[in-house]
mmCIF file with all atom_site columns, N, CA and C and ligand atoms in Angstrom:
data_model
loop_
_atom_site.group_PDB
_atom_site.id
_atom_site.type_symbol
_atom_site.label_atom_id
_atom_site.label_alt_id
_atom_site.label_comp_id
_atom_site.label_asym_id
_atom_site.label_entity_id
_atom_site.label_seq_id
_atom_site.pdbx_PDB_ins_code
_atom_site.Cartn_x
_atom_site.Cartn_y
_atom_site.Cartn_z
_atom_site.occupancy
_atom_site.B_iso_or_equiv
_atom_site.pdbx_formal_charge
_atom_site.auth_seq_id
_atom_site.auth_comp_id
_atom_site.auth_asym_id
_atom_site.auth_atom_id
_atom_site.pdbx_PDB_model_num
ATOM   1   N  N   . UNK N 1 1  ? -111.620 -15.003 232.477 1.00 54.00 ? 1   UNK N N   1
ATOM   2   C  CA  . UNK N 1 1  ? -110.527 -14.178 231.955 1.00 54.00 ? 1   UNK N CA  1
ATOM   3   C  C   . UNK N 1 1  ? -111.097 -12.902 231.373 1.00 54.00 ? 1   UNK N C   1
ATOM   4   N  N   . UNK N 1 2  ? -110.399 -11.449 231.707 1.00 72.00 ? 2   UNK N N   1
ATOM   5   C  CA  . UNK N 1 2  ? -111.077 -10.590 231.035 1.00 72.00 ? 2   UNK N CA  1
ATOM   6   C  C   . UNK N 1 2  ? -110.299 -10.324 230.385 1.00 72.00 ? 2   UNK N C   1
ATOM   7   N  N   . UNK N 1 3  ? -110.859 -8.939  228.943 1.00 96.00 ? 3   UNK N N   1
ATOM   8   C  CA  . UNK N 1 3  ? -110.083 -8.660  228.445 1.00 96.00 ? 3   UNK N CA  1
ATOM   9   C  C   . UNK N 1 3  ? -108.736 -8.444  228.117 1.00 96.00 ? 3   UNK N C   1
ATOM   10  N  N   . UNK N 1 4  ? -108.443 -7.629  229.086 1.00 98.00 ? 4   UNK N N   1
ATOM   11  C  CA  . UNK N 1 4  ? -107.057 -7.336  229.334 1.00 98.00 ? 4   UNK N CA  1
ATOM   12  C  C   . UNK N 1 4  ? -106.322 -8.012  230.222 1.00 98.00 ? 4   UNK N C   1
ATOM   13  N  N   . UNK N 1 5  ? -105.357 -8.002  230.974 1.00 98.00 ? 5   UNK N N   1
ATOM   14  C  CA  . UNK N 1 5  ? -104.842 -8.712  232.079 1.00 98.00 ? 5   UNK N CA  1
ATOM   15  C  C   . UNK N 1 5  ? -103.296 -7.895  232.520 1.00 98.00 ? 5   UNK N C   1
ATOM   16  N  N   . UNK N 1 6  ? -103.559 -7.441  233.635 1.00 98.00 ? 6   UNK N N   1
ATOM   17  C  CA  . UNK N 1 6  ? -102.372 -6.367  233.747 1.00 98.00 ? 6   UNK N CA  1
ATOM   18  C  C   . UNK N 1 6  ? -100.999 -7.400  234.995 1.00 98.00 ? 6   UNK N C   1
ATOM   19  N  N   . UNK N 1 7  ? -100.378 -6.374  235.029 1.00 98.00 ? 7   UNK N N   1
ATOM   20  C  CA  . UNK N 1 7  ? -99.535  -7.423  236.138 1.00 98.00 ? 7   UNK N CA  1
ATOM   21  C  C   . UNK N 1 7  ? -98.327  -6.031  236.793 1.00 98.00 ? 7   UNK N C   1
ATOM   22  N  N   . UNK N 1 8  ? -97.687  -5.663  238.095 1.00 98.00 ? 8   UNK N N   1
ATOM   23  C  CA  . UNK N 1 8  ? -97.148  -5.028  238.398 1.00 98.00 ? 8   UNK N CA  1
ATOM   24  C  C   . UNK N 1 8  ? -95.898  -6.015  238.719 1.00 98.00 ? 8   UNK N C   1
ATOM   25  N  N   . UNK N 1 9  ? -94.656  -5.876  238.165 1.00 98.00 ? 9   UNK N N   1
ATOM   26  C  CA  . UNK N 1 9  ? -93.097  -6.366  238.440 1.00 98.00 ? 9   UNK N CA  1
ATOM   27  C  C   . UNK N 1 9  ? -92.688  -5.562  239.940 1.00 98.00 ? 9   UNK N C   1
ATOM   28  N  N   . UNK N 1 10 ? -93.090  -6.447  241.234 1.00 97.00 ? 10  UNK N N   1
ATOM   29  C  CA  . UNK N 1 10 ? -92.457  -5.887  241.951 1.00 97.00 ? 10  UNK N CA  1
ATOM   30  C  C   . UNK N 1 10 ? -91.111  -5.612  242.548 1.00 97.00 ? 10  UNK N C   1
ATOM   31  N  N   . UNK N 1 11 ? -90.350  -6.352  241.702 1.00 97.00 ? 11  UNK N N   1
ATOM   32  C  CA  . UNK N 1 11 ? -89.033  -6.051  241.804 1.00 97.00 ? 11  UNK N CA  1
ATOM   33  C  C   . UNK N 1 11 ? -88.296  -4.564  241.185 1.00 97.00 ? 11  UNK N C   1
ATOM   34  N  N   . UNK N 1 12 ? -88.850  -4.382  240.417 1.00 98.00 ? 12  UNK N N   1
ATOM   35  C  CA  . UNK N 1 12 ? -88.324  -2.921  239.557 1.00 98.00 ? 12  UNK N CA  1
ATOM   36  C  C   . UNK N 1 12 ? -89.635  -1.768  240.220 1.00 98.00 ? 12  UNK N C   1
ATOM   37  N  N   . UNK N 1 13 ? -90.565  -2.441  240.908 1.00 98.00 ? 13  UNK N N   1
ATOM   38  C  CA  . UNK N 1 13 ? -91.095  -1.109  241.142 1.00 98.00 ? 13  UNK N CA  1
ATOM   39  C  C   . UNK N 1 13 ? -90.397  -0.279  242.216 1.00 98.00 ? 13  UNK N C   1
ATOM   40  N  N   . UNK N 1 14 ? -90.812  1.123   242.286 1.00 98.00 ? 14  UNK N N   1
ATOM   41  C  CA  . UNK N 1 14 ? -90.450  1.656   243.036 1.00 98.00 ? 14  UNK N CA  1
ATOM   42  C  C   . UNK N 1 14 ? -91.129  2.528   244.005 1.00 98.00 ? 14  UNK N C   1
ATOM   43  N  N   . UNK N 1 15 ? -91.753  2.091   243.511 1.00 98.00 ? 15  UNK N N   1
ATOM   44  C  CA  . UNK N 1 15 ? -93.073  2.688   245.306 1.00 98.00 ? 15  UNK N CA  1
ATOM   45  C  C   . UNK N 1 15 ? -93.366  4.369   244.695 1.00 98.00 ? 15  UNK N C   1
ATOM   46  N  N   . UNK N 1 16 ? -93.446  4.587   243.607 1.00 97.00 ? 16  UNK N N   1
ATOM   47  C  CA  . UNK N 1 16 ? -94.071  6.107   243.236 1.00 97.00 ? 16  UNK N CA  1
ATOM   48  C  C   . UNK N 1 16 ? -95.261  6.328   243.667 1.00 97.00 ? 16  UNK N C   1
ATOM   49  N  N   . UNK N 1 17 ? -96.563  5.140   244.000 1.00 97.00 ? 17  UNK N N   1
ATOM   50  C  CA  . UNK N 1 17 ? -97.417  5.362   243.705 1.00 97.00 ? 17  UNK N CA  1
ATOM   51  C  C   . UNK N 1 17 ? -98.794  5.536   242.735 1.00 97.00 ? 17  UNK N C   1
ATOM   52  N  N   . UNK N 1 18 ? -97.773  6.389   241.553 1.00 97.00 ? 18  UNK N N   1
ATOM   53  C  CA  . UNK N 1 18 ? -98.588  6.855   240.498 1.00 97.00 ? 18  UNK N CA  1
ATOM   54  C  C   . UNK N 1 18 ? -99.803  5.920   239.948 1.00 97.00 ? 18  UNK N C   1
ATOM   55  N  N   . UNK N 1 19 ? -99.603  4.352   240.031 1.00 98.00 ? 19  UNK N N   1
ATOM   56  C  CA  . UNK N 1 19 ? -100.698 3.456   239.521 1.00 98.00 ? 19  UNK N CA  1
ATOM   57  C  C   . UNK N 1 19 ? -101.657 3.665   240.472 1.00 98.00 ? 19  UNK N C   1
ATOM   58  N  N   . UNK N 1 20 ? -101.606 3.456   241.926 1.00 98.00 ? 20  UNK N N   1
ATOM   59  C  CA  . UNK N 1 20 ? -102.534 3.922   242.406 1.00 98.00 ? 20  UNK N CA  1
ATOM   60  C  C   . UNK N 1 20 ? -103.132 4.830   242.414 1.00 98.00 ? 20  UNK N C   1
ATOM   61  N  N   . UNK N 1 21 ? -102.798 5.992   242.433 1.00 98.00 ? 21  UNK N N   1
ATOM   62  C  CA  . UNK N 1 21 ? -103.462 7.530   242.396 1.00 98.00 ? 21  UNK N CA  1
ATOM   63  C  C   . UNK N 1 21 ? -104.366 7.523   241.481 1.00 98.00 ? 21  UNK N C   1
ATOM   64  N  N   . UNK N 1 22 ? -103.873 6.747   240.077 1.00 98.00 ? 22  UNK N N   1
ATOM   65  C  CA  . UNK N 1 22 ? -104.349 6.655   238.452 1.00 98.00 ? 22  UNK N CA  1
ATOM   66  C  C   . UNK N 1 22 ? -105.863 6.156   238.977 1.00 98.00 ? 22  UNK N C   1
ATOM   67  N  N   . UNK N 1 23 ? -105.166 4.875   239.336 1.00 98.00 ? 23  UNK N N   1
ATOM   68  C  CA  . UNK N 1 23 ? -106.682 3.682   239.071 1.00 98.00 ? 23  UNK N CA  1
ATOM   69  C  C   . UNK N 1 23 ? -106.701 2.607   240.714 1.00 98.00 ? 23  UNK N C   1
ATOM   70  N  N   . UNK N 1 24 ? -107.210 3.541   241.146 1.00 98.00 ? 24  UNK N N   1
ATOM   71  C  CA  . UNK N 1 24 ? -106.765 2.806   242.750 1.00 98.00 ? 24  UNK N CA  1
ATOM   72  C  C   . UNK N 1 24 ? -108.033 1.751   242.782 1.00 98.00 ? 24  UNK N C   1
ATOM   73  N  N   . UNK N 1 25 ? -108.394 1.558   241.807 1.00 97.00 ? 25  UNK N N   1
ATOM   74  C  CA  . UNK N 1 25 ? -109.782 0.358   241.606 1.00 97.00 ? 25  UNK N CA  1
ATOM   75  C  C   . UNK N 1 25 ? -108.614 -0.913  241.648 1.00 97.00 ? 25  UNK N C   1
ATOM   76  N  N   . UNK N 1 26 ? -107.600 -0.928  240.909 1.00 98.00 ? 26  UNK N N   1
ATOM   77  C  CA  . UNK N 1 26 ? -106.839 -1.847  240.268 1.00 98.00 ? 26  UNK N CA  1
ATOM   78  C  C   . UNK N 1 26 ? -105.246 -1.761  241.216 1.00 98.00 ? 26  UNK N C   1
ATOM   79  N  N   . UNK N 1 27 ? -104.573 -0.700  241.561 1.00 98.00 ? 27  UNK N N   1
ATOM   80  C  CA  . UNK N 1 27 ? -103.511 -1.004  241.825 1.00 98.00 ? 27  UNK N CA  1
ATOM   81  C  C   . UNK N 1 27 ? -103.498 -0.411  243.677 1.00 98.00 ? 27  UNK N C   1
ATOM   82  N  N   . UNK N 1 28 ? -102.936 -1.145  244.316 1.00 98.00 ? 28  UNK N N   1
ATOM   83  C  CA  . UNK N 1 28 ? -102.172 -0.980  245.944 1.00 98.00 ? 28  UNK N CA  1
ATOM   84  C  C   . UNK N 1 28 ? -101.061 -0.721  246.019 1.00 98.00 ? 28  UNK N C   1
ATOM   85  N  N   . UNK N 1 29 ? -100.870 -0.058  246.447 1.00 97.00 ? 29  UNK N N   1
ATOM   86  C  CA  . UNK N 1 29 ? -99.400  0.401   247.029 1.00 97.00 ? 29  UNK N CA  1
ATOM   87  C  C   . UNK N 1 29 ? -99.361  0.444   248.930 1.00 97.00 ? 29  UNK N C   1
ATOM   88  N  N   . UNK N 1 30 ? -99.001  -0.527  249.309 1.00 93.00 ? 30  UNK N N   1
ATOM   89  C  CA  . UNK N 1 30 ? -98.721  -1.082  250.672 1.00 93.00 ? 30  UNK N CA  1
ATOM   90  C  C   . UNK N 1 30 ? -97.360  -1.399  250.769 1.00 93.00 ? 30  UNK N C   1
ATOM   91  N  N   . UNK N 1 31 ? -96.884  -0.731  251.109 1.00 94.00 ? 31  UNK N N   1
ATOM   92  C  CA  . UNK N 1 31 ? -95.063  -0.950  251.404 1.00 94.00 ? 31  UNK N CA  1
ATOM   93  C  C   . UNK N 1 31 ? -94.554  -0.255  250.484 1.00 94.00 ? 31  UNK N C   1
ATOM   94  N  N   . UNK N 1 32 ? -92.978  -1.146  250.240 1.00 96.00 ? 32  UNK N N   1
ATOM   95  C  CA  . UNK N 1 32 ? -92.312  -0.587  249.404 1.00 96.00 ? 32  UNK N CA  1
ATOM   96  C  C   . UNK N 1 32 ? -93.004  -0.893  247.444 1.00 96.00 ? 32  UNK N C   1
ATOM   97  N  N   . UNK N 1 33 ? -93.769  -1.787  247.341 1.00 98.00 ? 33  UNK N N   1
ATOM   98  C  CA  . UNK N 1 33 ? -93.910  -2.186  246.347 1.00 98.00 ? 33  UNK N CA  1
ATOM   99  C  C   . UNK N 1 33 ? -95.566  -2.141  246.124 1.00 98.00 ? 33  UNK N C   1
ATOM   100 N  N   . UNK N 1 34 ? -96.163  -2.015  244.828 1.00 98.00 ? 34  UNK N N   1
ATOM   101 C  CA  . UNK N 1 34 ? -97.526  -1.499  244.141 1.00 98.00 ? 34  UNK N CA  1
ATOM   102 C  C   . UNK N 1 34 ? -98.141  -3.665  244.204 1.00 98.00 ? 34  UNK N C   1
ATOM   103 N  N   . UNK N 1 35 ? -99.014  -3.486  244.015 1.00 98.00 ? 35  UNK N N   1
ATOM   104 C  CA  . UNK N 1 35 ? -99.246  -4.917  243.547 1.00 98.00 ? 35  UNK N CA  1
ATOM   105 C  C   . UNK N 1 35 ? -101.191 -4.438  242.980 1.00 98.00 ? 35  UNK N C   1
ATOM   106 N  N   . UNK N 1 36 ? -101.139 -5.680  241.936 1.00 98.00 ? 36  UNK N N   1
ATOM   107 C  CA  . UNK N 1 36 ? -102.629 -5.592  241.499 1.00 98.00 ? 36  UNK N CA  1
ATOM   108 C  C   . UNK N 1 36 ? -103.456 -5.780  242.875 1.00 98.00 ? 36  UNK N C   1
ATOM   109 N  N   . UNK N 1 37 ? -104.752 -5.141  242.715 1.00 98.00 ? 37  UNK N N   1
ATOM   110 C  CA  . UNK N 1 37 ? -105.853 -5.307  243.878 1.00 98.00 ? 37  UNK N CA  1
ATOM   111 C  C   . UNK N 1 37 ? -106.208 -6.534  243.271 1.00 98.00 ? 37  UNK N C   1
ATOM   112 N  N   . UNK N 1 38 ? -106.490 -7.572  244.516 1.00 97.00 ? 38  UNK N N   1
ATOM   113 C  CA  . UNK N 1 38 ? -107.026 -8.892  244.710 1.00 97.00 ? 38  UNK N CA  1
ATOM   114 C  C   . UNK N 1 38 ? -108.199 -8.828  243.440 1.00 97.00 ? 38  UNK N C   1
ATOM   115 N  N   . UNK N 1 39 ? -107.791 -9.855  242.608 1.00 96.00 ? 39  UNK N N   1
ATOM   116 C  CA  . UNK N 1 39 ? -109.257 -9.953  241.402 1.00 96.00 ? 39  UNK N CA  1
ATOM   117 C  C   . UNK N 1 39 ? -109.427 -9.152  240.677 1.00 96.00 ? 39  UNK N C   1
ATOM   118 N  N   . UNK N 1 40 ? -108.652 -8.004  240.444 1.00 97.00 ? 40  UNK N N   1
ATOM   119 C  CA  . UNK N 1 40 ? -108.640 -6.907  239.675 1.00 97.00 ? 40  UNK N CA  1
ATOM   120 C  C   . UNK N 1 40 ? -107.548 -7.423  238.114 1.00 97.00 ? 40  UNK N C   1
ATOM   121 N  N   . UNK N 1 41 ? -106.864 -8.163  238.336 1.00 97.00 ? 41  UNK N N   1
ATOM   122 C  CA  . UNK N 1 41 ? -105.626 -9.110  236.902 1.00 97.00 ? 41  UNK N CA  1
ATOM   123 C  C   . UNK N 1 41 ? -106.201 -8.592  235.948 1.00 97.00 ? 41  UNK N C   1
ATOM   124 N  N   . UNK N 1 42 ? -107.544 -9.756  235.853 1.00 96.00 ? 42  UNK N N   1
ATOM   125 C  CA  . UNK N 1 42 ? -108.331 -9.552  234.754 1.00 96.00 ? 42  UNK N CA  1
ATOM   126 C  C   . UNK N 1 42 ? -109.520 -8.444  234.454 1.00 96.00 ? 42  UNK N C   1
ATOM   127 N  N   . UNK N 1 43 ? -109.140 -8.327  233.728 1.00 96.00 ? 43  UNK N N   1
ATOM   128 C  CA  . UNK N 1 43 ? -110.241 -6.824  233.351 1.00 96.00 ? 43  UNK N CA  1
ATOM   129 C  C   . UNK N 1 43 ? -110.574 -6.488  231.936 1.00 96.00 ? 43  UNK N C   1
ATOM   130 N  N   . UNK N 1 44 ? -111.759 -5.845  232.026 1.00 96.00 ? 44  UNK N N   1
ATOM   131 C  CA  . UNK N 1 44 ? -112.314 -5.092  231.122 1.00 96.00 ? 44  UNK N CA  1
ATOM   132 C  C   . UNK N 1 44 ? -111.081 -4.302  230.479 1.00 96.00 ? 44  UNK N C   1
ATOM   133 N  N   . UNK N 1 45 ? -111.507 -3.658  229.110 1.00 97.00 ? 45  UNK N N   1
ATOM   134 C  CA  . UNK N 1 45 ? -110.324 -3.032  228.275 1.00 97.00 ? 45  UNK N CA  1
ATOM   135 C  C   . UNK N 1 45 ? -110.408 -1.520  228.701 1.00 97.00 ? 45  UNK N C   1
ATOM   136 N  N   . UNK N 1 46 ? -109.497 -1.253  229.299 1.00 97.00 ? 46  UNK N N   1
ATOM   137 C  CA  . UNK N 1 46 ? -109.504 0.580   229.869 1.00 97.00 ? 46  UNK N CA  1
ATOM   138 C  C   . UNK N 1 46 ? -108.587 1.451   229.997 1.00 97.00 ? 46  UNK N C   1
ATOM   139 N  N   . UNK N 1 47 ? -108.900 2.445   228.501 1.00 97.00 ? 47  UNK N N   1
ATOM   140 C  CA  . UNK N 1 47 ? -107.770 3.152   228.439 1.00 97.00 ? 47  UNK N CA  1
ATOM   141 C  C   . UNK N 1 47 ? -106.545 3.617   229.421 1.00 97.00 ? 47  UNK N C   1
ATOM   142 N  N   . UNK N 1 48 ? -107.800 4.177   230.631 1.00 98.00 ? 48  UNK N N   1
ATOM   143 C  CA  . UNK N 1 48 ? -106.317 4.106   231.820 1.00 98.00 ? 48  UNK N CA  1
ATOM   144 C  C   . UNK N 1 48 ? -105.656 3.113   232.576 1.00 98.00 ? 48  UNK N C   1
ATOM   145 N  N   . UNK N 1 49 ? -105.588 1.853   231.833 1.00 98.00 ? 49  UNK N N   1
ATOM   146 C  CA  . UNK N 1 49 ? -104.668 0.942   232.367 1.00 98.00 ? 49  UNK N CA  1
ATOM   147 C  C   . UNK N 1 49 ? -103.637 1.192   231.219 1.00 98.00 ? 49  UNK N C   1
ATOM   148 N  N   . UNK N 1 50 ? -103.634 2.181   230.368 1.00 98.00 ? 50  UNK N N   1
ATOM   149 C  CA  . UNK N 1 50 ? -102.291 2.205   229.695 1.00 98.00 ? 50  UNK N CA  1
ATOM   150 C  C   . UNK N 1 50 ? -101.551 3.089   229.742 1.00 98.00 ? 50  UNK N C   1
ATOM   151 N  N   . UNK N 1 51 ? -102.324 4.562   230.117 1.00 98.00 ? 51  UNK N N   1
ATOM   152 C  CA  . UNK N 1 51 ? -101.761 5.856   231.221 1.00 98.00 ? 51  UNK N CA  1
ATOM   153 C  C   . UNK N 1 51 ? -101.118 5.197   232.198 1.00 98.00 ? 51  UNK N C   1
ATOM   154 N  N   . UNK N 1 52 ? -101.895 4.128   232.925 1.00 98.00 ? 52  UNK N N   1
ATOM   155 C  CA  . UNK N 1 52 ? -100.967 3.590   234.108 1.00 98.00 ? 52  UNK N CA  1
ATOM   156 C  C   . UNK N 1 52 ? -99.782  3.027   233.799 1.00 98.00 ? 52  UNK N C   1
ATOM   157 N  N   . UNK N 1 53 ? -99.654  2.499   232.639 1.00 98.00 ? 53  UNK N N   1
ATOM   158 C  CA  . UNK N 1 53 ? -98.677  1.847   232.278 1.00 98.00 ? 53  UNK N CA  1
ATOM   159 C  C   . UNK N 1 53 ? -97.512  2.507   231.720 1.00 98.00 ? 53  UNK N C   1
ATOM   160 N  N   . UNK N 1 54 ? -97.829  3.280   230.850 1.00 98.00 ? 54  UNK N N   1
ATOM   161 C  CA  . UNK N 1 54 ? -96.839  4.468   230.346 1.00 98.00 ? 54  UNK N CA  1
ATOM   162 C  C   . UNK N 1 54 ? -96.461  4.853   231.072 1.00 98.00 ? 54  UNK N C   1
ATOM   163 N  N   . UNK N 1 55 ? -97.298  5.280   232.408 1.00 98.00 ? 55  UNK N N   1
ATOM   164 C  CA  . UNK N 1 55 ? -96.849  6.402   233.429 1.00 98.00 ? 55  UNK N CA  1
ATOM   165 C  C   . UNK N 1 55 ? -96.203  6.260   234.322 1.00 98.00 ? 55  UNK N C   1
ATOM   166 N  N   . UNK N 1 56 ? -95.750  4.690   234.776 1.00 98.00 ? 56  UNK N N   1
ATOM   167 C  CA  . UNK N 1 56 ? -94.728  4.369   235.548 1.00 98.00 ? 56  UNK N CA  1
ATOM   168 C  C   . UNK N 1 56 ? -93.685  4.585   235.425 1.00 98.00 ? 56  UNK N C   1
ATOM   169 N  N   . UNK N 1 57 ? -92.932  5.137   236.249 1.00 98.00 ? 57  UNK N N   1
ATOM   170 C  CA  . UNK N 1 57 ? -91.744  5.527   235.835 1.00 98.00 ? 57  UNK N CA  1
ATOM   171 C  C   . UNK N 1 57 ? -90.463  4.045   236.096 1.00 98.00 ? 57  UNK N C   1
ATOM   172 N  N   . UNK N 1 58 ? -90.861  3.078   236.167 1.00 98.00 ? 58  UNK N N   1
ATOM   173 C  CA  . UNK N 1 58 ? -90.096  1.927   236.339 1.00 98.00 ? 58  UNK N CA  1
ATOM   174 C  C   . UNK N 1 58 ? -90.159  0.716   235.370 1.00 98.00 ? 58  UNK N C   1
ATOM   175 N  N   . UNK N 1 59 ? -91.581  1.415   234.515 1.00 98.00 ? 59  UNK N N   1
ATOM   176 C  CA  . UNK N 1 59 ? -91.894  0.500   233.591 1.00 98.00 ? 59  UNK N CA  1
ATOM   177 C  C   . UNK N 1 59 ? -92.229  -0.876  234.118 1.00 98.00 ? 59  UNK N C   1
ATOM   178 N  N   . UNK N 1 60 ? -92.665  -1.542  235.653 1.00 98.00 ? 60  UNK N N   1
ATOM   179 C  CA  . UNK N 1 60 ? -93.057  -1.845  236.263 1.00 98.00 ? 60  UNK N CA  1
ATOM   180 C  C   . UNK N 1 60 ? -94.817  -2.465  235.743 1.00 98.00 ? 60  UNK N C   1
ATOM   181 N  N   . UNK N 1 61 ? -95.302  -1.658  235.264 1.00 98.00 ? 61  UNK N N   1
ATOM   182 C  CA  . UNK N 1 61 ? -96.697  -2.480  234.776 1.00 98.00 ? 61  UNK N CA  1
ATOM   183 C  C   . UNK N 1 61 ? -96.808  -2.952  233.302 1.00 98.00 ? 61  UNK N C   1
ATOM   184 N  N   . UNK N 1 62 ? -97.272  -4.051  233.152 1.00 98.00 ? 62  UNK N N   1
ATOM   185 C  CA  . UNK N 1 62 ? -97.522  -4.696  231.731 1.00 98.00 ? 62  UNK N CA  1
ATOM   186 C  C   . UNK N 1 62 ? -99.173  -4.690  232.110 1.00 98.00 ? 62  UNK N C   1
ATOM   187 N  N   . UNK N 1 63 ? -99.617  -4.383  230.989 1.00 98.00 ? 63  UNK N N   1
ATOM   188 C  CA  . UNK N 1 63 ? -100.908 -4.481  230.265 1.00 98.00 ? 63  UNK N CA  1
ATOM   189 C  C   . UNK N 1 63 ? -101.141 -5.666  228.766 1.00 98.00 ? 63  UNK N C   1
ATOM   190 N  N   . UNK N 1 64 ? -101.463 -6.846  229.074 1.00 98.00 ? 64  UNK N N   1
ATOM   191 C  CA  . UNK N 1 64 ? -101.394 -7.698  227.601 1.00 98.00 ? 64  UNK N CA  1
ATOM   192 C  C   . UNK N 1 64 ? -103.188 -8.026  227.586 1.00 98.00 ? 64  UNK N C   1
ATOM   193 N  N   . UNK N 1 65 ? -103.214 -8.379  226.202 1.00 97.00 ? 65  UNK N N   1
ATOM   194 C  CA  . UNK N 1 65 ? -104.416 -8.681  225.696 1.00 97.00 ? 65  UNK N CA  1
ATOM   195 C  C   . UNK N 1 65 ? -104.571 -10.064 226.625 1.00 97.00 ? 65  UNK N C   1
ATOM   196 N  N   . UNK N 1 66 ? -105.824 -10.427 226.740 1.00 95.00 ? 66  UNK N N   1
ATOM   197 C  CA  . UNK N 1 66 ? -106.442 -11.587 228.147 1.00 95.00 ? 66  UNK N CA  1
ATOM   198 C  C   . UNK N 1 66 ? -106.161 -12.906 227.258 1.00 95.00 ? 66  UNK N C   1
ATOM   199 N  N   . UNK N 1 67 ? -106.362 -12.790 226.061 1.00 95.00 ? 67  UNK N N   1
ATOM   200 C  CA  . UNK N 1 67 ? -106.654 -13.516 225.001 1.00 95.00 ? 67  UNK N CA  1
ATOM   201 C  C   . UNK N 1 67 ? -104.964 -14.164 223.771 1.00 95.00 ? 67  UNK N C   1
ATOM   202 N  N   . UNK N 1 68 ? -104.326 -13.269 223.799 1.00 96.00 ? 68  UNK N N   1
ATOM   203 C  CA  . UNK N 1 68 ? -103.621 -13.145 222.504 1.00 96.00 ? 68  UNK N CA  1
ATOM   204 C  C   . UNK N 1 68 ? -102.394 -13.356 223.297 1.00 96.00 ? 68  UNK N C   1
ATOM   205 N  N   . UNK N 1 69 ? -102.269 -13.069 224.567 1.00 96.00 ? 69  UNK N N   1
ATOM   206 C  CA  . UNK N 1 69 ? -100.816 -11.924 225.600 1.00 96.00 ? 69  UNK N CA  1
ATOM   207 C  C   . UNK N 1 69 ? -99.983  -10.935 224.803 1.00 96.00 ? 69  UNK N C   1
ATOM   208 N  N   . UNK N 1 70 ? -100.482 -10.850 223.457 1.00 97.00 ? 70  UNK N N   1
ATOM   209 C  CA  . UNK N 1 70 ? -99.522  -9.617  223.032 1.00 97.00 ? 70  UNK N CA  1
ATOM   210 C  C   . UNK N 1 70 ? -100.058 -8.434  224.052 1.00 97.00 ? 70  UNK N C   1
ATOM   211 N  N   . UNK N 1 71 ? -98.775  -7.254  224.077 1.00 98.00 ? 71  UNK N N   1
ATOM   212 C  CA  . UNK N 1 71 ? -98.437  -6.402  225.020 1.00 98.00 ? 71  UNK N CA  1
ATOM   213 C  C   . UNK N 1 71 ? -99.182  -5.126  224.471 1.00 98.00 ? 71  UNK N C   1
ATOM   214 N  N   . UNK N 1 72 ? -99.658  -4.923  225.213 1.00 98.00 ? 72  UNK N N   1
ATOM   215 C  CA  . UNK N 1 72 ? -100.477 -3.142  224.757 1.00 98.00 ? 72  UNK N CA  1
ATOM   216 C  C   . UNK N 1 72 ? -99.912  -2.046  225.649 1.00 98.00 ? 72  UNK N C   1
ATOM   217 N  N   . UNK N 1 73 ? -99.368  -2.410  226.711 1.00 98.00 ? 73  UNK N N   1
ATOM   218 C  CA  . UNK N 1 73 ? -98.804  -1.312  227.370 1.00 98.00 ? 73  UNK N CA  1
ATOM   219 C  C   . UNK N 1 73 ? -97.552  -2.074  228.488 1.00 98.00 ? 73  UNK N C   1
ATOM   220 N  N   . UNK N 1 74 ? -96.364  -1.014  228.301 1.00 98.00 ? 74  UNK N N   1
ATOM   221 C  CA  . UNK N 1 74 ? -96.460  0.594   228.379 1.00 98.00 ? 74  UNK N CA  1
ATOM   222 C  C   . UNK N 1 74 ? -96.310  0.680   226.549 1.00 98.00 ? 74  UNK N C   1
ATOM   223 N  N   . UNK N 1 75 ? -96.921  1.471   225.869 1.00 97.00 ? 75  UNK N N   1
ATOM   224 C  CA  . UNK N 1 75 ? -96.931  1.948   224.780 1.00 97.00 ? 75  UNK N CA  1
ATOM   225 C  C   . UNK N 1 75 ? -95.331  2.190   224.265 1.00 97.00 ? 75  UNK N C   1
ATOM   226 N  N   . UNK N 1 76 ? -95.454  2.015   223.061 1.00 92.00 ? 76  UNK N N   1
ATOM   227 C  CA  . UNK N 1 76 ? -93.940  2.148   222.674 1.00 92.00 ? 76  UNK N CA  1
ATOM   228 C  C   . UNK N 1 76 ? -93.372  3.799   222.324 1.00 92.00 ? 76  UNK N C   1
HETATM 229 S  S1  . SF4 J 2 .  ? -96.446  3.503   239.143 1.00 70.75 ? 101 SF4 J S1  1
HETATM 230 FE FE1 . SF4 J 2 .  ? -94.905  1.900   238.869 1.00 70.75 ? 101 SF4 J FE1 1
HETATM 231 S  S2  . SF4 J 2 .  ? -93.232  2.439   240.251 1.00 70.75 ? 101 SF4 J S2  1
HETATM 232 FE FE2 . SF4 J 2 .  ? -95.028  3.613   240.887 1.00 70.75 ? 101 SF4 J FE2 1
HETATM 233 S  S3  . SF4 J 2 .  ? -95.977  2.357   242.486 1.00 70.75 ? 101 SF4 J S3  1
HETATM 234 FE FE3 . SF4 J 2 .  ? -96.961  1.817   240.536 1.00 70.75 ? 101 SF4 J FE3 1
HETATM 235 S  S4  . SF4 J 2 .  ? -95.800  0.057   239.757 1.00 70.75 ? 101 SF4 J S4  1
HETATM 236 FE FE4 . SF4 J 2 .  ? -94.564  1.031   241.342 1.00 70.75 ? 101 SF4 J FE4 1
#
């Protein structure tokens, strides 16, 4: 388990992209919908997984602690 642990709601996403462009280490966008890259969930703690998160415009990505699951992003 790493630090963080992100997750993309593909039902509310909407295919912007933007997570990928951000952090294309971590997010795919193949079709209509974004999904985490294979093995990428868990991760190290990195500020731009919370740019990514803020920056969705669907509010589509959660960012929670790996440990706690309280929510760190999208930022309030
Ligand atoms: S930024 Fe949000 S809406 Fe855009 S592709 Fe990623 S998850 Fe979907």
């Amino acid at each position: 388990m790493g630090a963080w642990h992100i997750e993309v709601d593909e039902n509310v996403c909407v295919g912007s992209g933007m997570c990928a462009a951000l952090a294309p280490d971590r997010f795919v966008l193949e079709g209509p919908a974004a999904s985490v890259v294979q093995g990428a969930a868990d991760t190290d703690a990195d500020e731009v997984l919370l740019d990514v998160a803020d920056s969705c415009p669907a509010s589509a990505v959660t960012v929670t602690d790996g440990e706690s699951g309280e929510v760190l992003g999208p930022r309030p």
